[in-house]
Amino acid sequence: LPIRSFHSHCSCTYFSALKTDLNMAFVTGIPVPLRATSFATKPIGAGISACPMKCVRRSRVSMSGSKPGIGNVPASPTPAPVAPPSYQLSPQELWQKIIRMGTEKGQMSVRKMFVLSIVGALYLSMGTMMSVQVGLSVPALKATDPGLQKLLFAMIGIPSGLILLLSVGGELFTANTSIVPAAYLKGKITFWQMFKALFVSYIGNIVGTAIFISGLGAAGMIRNNPSPGIAALAQFGLMKTDMSFLQAMIRGMFCNWLVCMASWLQAGAHDFINKFLAVLVPISAFIVIGFEHSVANMTFIPLAILSGNSQITWMDFIVKNLIPVTVGNLLGGAVLMTGLFFVAHDTGNKQ
């Protein structure tokens, strides 16, 4: 039989002669000599045999069965077909991965969590600004086809920022509201570790957003900016602060249910295209519907205030939007996403 691959760490002459004999048998049809037959019939494992010269090392011989019957070496069995890899984890597999991710986040140092939360907010703020410059910069389209304008606003910008954030390992408070509680429910982290991860990521997101907005201001891209998107932010921000506490909280709950779904789905995908699609669909859905995301609003509403075109105050932003939406985001992630997933897919007791 021909040698398909011959890997030897043995320096003795036995294996060199063996390789020559097997190849000659394949070319000429001459039966394999006794030493080759003896070697092939004394396996230690699959394709691994011990050197008869008592060498300490082992060698691997892989033989092809293209010409069975030559010599006394039997043909190798045909391997069973291997199923193609799945590009998405099952719900049960995804739940186990989320528990591992939540454990890592809960055990992460404050310094690392804070830095990654700043990075995450910067990426999301860039996506938010992109949405403003594209989706809010088409007033004619909004007047003639508001549904298409909403879809444009939803699909271009924020999904891109979120996939960048998730791909480079940035931390986002709204995603952590579902991932970290999963580890707590399974007893992998303490309540203090869960609280620390959520609190630090929230503060880091605020700092990262403030850095981005300060940079835009220093670059002259906010006040007196002729962009139609910046001009449209005044009405857009006013709409976000013209709600009751309960209304804002409920919109925040449903928003973060979809945001956490995006975060979990991309965690279960194995390639960038599937990860991007996993983010694009639920994120676009929450924006088109009109739900509220606390970290995105940290960019939207301050931009509206600083543009000079809006009557919104900082107190309006904090009391009428940021606080109730944050509470809703927390409930949406911990209860609607993690709580329901725990009841439906967790098969073991608390560990």
PDB file of C-alpha atoms in Angstrom, residues 124 147 176 197 209 267 275 304 321 324:
ATOM      1  CA  LEU A 124     -21.901  52.739  19.780  1.00  0.00           C
ATOM      2  CA  GLY A 147     -41.715  54.067   6.864  1.00  0.00           C
ATOM      3  CA  ASN A 176     -24.714  42.970  30.455  1.00  0.00           C
ATOM      4  CA  ALA A 197     -20.229  44.504  36.548  1.00  0.00           C
ATOM      5  CA  THR A 209     -20.290  58.808  25.415  1.00  0.00           C
ATOM      6  CA  ALA A 267     -22.517  35.156  20.579  1.00  0.00           C
ATOM      7  CA  LYS A 275     -22.955  37.777  13.624  1.00  0.00           C
ATOM      8  CA  ALA A 304     -29.869  67.755  20.582  1.00  0.00           C
ATOM      9  CA  ASN A 321     -35.694  59.748  29.753  1.00  0.00           C
ATOM     10  CA  PRO A 324     -36.894  55.483  33.435  1.00  0.00           C
TER      11      PRO A 324
END
